Structure formats: structure tokens, C-alpha cells
Amino acid sequence: MPPAIPAPALLGDPSDLSALRAHGTDPDELFASFAGWAESSGTVLYPAQEEALIELVSGANVILATPTGSGKSLVATGALYAALAADRRSYYTAPIKALVSERFFALCDVFGAVNVGMLTGDASVNAGAPIIACTAEVLANIALREGADADIGLVVMDEFHFYGDPDRGWAWQVPLLELPRAQFLLMSATLGDVTFLREDLTRRTGRATALVANAERPVPLHYYYATTPMHETIQDLLDTRQAPVYVVHFTQASALERAQALMSVNVSTKDEKAAIADLIGAFRFSSAFGTTLSRLVRHGIGVHHAGMLPKYRRLVEQLAQAGLLKVICGTDTLGVGINVPIRTVVFSALSKYDGIRTRMLNAREFHQIAGRAGRAGYDTAGTVVVQAPDHEVENLKQFAKVADDPKKRRKLVRRKIPEGMVPWSEKTMNRLIEATPEPLTSNMRVSTSMILDVVDRPGDPFIAMRRLLTENHEPRKRQLRHILEAVGIARSLLQAGVLERLPEPEPDGRRYRLTVDLPPDFALNQPLSTFALAAIDVLDPEAETYALEVVSVIESTLEDTRQIISAQLNKARGQAVAEMKAEGIEYDERMELLDEVTYPKPLEELLAHTFEVYLQSNPWAADARLSPKSVVREMWERAFTFREFVSVYGLTRSEGAVLRYLSDAFKALRSGVPATARTEELTDIVEWLGELVRQVDSSLLDEWEQLTSPDQPIDAPVAVPARPRPLTGNERAFTAMVRNALFRRVELFARRRWAELAQLDSGWTAETWAEVGDEYFDEHDDVGLGADARGPALLIIDRQPGVWRVRQVFDDPAGDHDWGFDVEVDLEASDEEGVAVIRLVDAGRMD
């Protein structure tokens, strides 16, 4: 695709489309003007691009099944240009929010921000624009709710192979079924046989459907099977100038292990390491994994997977784009596309665990990953290497040692295939190279929200649902099963009084109608956001724990993060086992009792009951899953920093997943809690959480805040700064952090955990803390840990330039308030570290 150029180069004044539309819709003129723009920016169209664009400007549907790097994005831009000229509204879909956001900003560069909008679960920007970037699910719900009357003239579906995804494939199919007036551009490098899809799309839309495939790959690929040990394979690639090398693994743990193992290889020269250090500059490696990554990238080795913080992935991408990383170890997520030039892809294996079983890669997965090797504009050829299994490498190595001795060859004991492993060989590689991607399979679904969407649109919903269920791409047996599911859901809606049959059909044929109003943005945003409002109303605002209960309500509506839930469950079970062992409970009984142990679920019973009542008048929420949990609440109650939470639960490899959850929680708390429910403590929690996320990685919030702020122009993506804004600049959030840090010390003191206190404050040993503790507990039985203990009355802050002097007073049972500790808070160091930097001055009786 040509580099981004200012919008006037394509449209003139983007706020005035009259000049563009004055050309009319003449295919020749449209094609010539767009091709001229591409050429003026340094790109001459490939034959496949020309063919696809000619078909599109002529009004045909196009299935673009060309290799990675062949310029599909440029074809999409041309399709949007032609639709804009014809005054037709366009929707550009992608499978994940990050790609939608990336395309949104790229389209703003080309067409002008005034002409481009975005719809995701997080943000709605310029929703009335003629070009909309959105996730596939958003488009599917619009298609269900508005049907053939939807104002959609063109649909561009990127990564269309997601049509075959078992969980999300329905969202790629529904627009094909429900938007017969739209023109479609379906794009993917790995579609397989699409004969059925072409015929079906032509039948539904009345447009010819062109298949543009078998294009020559701009950068040819060469395949090799390596039987040397992995470190030798990589060394050979480095020696023959085949870098950058992306080593593909199928677990995050193995990717990191490989990167660490490569530290013994001399990857970069002294000058290259100096250049890496210059580019890194003042970048903050703020988390536990950051220390490891800093050491790796300074050696010329990158790590890239979904569990990393976004800023770390971006740093790796920037270093790779600058040609400074010779080797990147990552997972197969690069099949969805990462923005780095890769010359060589190395498969560490051809089998993977898919969550159910270990199996061989299918042809689509293999080609999707291999296709990332060799990038147009960077390389003249790409290399794909498949690494032989370790047992095969070892056997060949042993055989080479005795190749000239028949007697030793006969005695040679070959290493066996490890138990549970699905082995591969050079034949496996060759078979995958020759294989075409498997045909896409339909994965239609029926849900309550689907039925409500269809019932809410004009016309007879019975006819519309029958067409949707009998004319989809499912086999007849599954169609019948979906019909039974739909009938069951409709009956339950009728019985609940949410759906009613009309005595007489209305003029448009409607025989059923809803008795409730759907939310305006129904099914486009967080499905339980309206339930959260209802649940908050049930809470007691006067309760001591009200603010934390509001947090628990919001958390129950968020999607679970599997890594966090699993870690909390394992921790809870580990603690339960230790306690049961201490009590002398036998093994069999321990195992029985262990089944009852779960992760924290605040307000579980209250939320379950409230949800049942809510469903009676809001049945569209039936498909959503209420999930009580405690992540933000636990971090606040236990005064955890991000780094401490990750460390306690062993989530170093999943920092990115933890931060995404916290970011989602902050957005939901800030936008989903009404002003009437906000207390001072709740505001403190929200401010604290936002600043915590921002100090770890500001990119997740900076872009969202720009998108959701009506005062901010949408002209370019927010750059990820090397360092976030000063922590102390948000005084309210910083005060909350200081208060949390001091209350954690109070909590440890109350539980007499002297060693843990000593770890927090250098210069104060466990013995010193124990002496202070003995003196205190000679006078008092305990230390209060309730709301008063955490309140502002017992926290005295003297805010001076550069340093805060703070006294934390203990809530003793006598109410004397004559014990506590004094600290100094270094503001400059806090800004540098991104957390409150505290130095203990004194502890004990305060005379």
C-alpha cells in the first residue's frame, strides 16, 4: 500500500465531496483517478489490484484471495473511494479492535477525518460518517436490526477467513445474508475454494461476483527443512543475512524461553547495540517483564505475543522496523498481522495445542503464518524454515557420528517420540506447502439478541427469521437445530410478555412486536451496561463498603480474563490446602473440600438475584454472562501496585491481559456509573485506577480518551510516548496511591508480618519492625483496618515542593491515635518510577 499522504491529494477538501461526486460513477474515470493517485504516491498497481479495482468500480462483488503483501488494503481503499463518489455508505470490518483502530486512522489520513467514523464496543466516533470502520459483530448486529433497508452500500470484510471461526464466524456470515443491496469486497490470503460463496453472493445481491486469486506473490518464498539444532539454524540464518528472523512458537512461555536461550548467540554488533540503546532512550520498562525484555532487546532479540503490554510490543516493532532486531521470538498471533518487516519465518513446530487437543497445523494456519515472510519494499525474497523435532535432530546427530561404522550403527539407540507429542517431518512440511487452504465452513448461531433485533425491524419477523434460518450456509441438519432453538427462545419471550402476537397483521406484515424498547445502541456496546445501572440502584449508598460494591457490580459485567481467574483460583486452592493440612484434614477429604474453593466473587448472591429480576423486563441480556469477580477491588483493598499484583499471582507472561482488563474496568467505571452514584471514595478509586493504567502503559487510554472526547480532533493516531505524563500531575490519583501504599503497611503491621514490612522499606529490618510491634501490642490488642483506619482523618499530609511529609496514624481500639509512622514521598522519584516512592522516617509512638 502507498504511504499515507494528506487527504487533499485524493479528495481535495475532504469536507466538500461535491468535486468528487461531480465525476459521477463512470468506472473508467474512477479507476483512472484512483490509479493516478496511487502512482503519484509511488505505487504502480499490480495486475491483480487492477483487476479487482476494475470489477469494483464496475459494480461487481469481489472476493480478493491474493497472497500476503500483494496490496489488498490498497484495493479496499479504492473500493471505498468509488463508493464515496457514488454517495454510498461504506463499512470496513476487521476481526479485532486494534486492527479496526489502525484502519480507522489510516482511512482518516486518506479520506479526511470528517468522512470516517468508527464503531467498536469501546468507542463511537463520527457515527454518521460515509465510511465506518467497525468490528464484524457491530456490522452483523446492524444487518440484523435493519435488514435490507440498512443504509449500507459497500461492505469490505478484511481477514474474511474468520468466517470459519467456530465462535465468531456467524458475524461474518450475517451481513452476506441480510444485506442484499450492498456490494461486497471479501479479502483474505487463505480462503480456499470459494465457488459456493461466489454463487451464493451473486444470487443474493444480483451482482456478478469476481474471484481475484492466484496472483503472483510480489516477494517469492523459499522453503527449507532444518535438521540442525535451533540455535545453529538461527545462527546460520544470521550468517547468511536472512534476518530479521521471526521464530514462531505456539505458547508464550516457549517463545520467551527461546529468546532467553539465544542470549548466548552473538546476534548484534557493538555498533548495533549502541543504536538500540539510542532508540530505546528514556523508555520506561515499568513492569516485571520489562526487566527481562530490556536485557533481550539490548542484545538484538525481541519477544512479541499477546500477553505483553502494548508499549512493549510497539517497542519491539519499532526496533524491528529500524532493522535493529535480528531475531524476534513470538507466537502465531503474527498470522493476524504485525507491523514489522520479516525476511524469514521459522516454525519451531508444525503441531499445536488448540485448547482441546494437540493437532497438526492445518493448511490455512500454515500459509497464514508463512505468508508473513518477505515484505514488499524490503526484500526480494522471503524464507520459510521448518525446524525438525528435537528427537529427529538428535537421532540424525547420533547417526552422523557412527555413519562410517556399521557395527555402531546397528547398536544405535534412537530417541523416541516424546509421549503426547504429535510429530511432524519434512513430508508434513511439503504437504502443507502444496495444500490449498481448507474450504470455509459455516458457523451460524441463534441467540436471544438475534431474535429481538429481527423482531424490532419493520416487516413480518416470522418471515425474516425463517429466511435467516433456512437460507443460511449451514447443513440442513444444523439448520433444523437452529430452528428449534429459535422457536424455544421465541416461546420464552412470548411467555414473559416481552413479545406479543398482534390480533391483526399490520400494513407492513408485522404479526409480532416487542412490548419493551431496545436500547438505542443495543448489541453494539457492553451487553450488561444497562444491568449495571439497575444493580447499582439496589445498593445502599450509606453502606461503608458502597464504593467497593459499585466496583464489584461493574466488574461482574466485564469479560473474564482467563489468566487472572485461573491464577486467583490456584492461589485460593493453594492457601486452602495449606490450611487444611495444618488442621490435619486427610487427603481424600481435602480433595472433596477443594472443589468448593473458588476465586473471589463479591456480591455473588445479590447480583444473581438482581440479574434474574432484570431479565424479566430485559430479556436481551439472556445471552450475556454475568460473572462476579474481584480484580480492581482486590487491588484497591490490598493496596497493590500493578507490579505487585502481577508478582503475587505469577502473571508476568500475561501482563498485557491484566492491563487490558484494568483498562476496560476503568472505562466502564468512568462511563458506566451515573453521577448520582459517584461518591468521593468511588471517584478516588476511578482516578487511581486510570492513573495506574496510564503509568504502566498509556496507549490503551490515550487513544480512547482522544476518540471519546468531543474537543479532540481525530487527525492522527496517538503516539505512544516513551514515558507517560508525570504521575504527580494528577494529585487526586497520586494521593490515593500514597494512601494505599501506607495502608498496606498498616495492614501488614496489624497482621505482624515484619519480614514483608522490611521488604517495603530499606533500612528497616524485620527485627526493628518487630520491636516496634511488641511495644504497640503491649498497649493495644489490635490495629483497626476498617473504613476509619483508611480514612483521611488518620492520614496527615504536608504537601511541600518536591517532597510530601506524611503521617499515617493507627486506628487503635482505645481511640488514642498516638501510634503510627512518618514517611517522606519523593515526588521527582515518583514521576520517574511511575509509582509512589516512599521513604520511612520513623515508626512508633507519636509524642
Phi, psi and omega in degrees: 000143179296157178296154180299133178230159183303144182306321181304334180295339180252320188245352191076227177283111184294343178277352181232102184269005184297323181295318179296315185284345176294335177292342184075203182243026179298118184303318183296316180295318180297313181297315182296318182292321180289317179298323178295319178297315180299316182294324180293339178262011173097013182238121172263129185297138171287159178305319180295323177295316178301313182300313181296317182292322178297318178296319183292313181292341177275355175102002182276156165288153178224131168256111186259100184246062182252161186296161173303137179087007183263009172087038179293325180298324179293322177297318178300318178299319177296322178296318179295323178298315181294320179294321179296321179295327182269009180060038176251139181280140184239147174236127178248118183248151176218162188284334183230154184301322182299319179290323177299314180297317180298316179292323179303310182292323178296320179290326175299321180298321186276316188255353183091139185300331182293337184260002186232134176234174180216138176230116172220179177294339183270325189210149172236113185238125175049051189296343179267008183293156179287343176236125181238128171261131184204167173284160182299324181295323178297313179296319180299318180291325175295317180297321179292320186282329185249341177060213184296341181276359181299141180279073182224113182263332181219137175236121174253119181246107179276155181053049188294347177297347174295347173308328182271004180290129184300326184268326189243358184301331180303325184290336177275338181272321186305314179300326178296327183278326192254355183238068185292343181269355183272156171262140186241140168235111182253126188232135171187153177275350188223066183266332185077202181287119182243025181303312180300317183296319179299311182296318182294319182293321177296316180298320185283321186263344184074010178254148171296148179238113183266138173256119176250106185215182177058026177289148178289131181293128182302324179242106183295153180251143173241132185252141179220151175247118186260127178248012173270159174303151187306316183295329177286322177301313181293318179301319179296320178295322177293317182295329182263017175059045177260010178280157003289141181250127175254115181264114188270127175239167182245013166218151179294324181297315182291328177296316180292320179299318179296317180299317181293323179295331182282356178298339179280349179270135179279086187283316187239154176280171179298319180294320179295321178294324177294321178294322177298314180298322179295316182292322179296318176054235184265019180305135183266116172270088197267352186241178182299316180291335182301323179299316179294315182296320180302316181294321182291309186293329178292343176267353181097015182241130180251160172232140183211112175202169188292341181280353182277158173296144180305322183293329178289318177298318180295321178298316179299318179296317180296318179295322179291318179298329178278000179075022186260348176255120182275327183226133174236125177256123183209187180260180183283009176296343178294349175296335176278342174113119171238151190272063177224145175284122181239124177271322185230132173251128177247120174276118176285343179199163173245010176234154183211156173268123186259016181100342179238314183208165172272128184217167177285149174299143173272171186298322181297313180299316181298311183290327179297319180282312182300328183295347179283348180283139177074108183247134178301136181091345179246315189236154172268343178203155176244156182238135175238123181242132173253121181278130178295153177300153183302321183293326178290318178300315181295319179297318178295322179296316179295319181296322180299328181290331184244017185302329183266004183237099183303323183295315179292327179297320181294329182272355184297127178261113183281143174290136182273162176293127180304145181297135179086352182276141171260105188283158175228170182210182177296327177297321178300314180300312182297323179296317180293323179299316183282337186287141172272152179305145182298149177302143178292138180247142182288142177222063182287152178223153174242137181215166177300316182296326177299314181294317179296321177301313183292319180296329185282348182267161181299156178096177182281112182295333180296315180294318181297317180291322180297319178295317182297323185272338183253345181247017175279188186265010182283152170298154185303323182297318180286328175301316180297322179294319178296323179298316178298320178298315182296319179298317179298317179294316181297319179297318180295325178291323176294316180296325180282352180079010179278331178240136179225149177270133182280146179300320179229142177300142177281168183305329181274005179095357182296127178246348178228154175210160176277146176263000179233159177268131175285148175302149182304322182255032184308132176071001179265332184242192181308117188296338183252015182296324179287329175296321180303319179299317180294320182291323179297326178296336182281338184287158178266110182297341181272352182293146181299328184259019186305311183300318180290330177291323175298317177301317181295323176299310181298317181297328181292340181267353181273154176294142176293144169257109190306317184297320181291312182300316180297318181294318179295320179295315179298319179296315181297319180290323177298316179293322180294318179298316180299318179293319180292323176297318180297330180274357177080022180285134183292160186303309184301319180291323178300317181296323178293313182294331183295332179296338182272350181279134179221178177282165184300133179224075181300143176061024186304311183292316180299315182294321180297316180294316180297323180293320178299316179295319181298321183296334181298329179246356179226064188295342180297343180279358184298331181280344181277158183245113175285131186220088177301136179198170183220099175243297177300316182299316180296319180298321180289313183296323182263005177054044179279141162277170178301315183296320180293319179297315179299319182291315182301322184258007177062045186252027184304320182281355183238027181304320181297319179294320178297314182294322178298320178297313181297323177296315178297321179295318179297315180298318181292321179292321184286324185255346187254359179252122182294156183302326182293340182263357185275120174258172178299318181294319180296320177298320176300316181297315182295316179296316178300314183295317179299317180289325177299312179298315184295322181289331177284314180197106187286346189296327183291335181256325183302312181294317180298318181292325176294317183292326185265000179264120181292344182271351185261128176288143178261087182246329184202154179297150178288127178288145177274110183287154177297326180225139179288177179296160181304131181300320185286352178294332176261088189297324181294314179294320181293321177299318178298321179296316179298314180300318179297316182298320180286323180293329177298321177295321176300316182297315179295321177298316181298328181266005176058041178264077188293322182296320180291325176296320180296328179291332182281331187231104179295143181095343177248113181276167176299325180294320179297314179297321180297322179297315178297318180297319179299318180297317181295311186286351169290332182264324186231151182281327183204180175239128180294140179234016181279194184299324180295322181296331183264354188285169184291339183295333182257011178236109184253117185244125174253101185276107178246156178301126176087334182209139171256134172256121190234136173246124175256119183262138178282145174269084182280154185297335180279348181075018181286328179054044182245015176232152177166206178210156180247139178224163170243138179249116182276110186290317181296316179294326178295318176297322181292318185271338182081009175220162179292120180263115190239137175240123179288129179261314183199157177212146178136207179288136182258101182269000000 
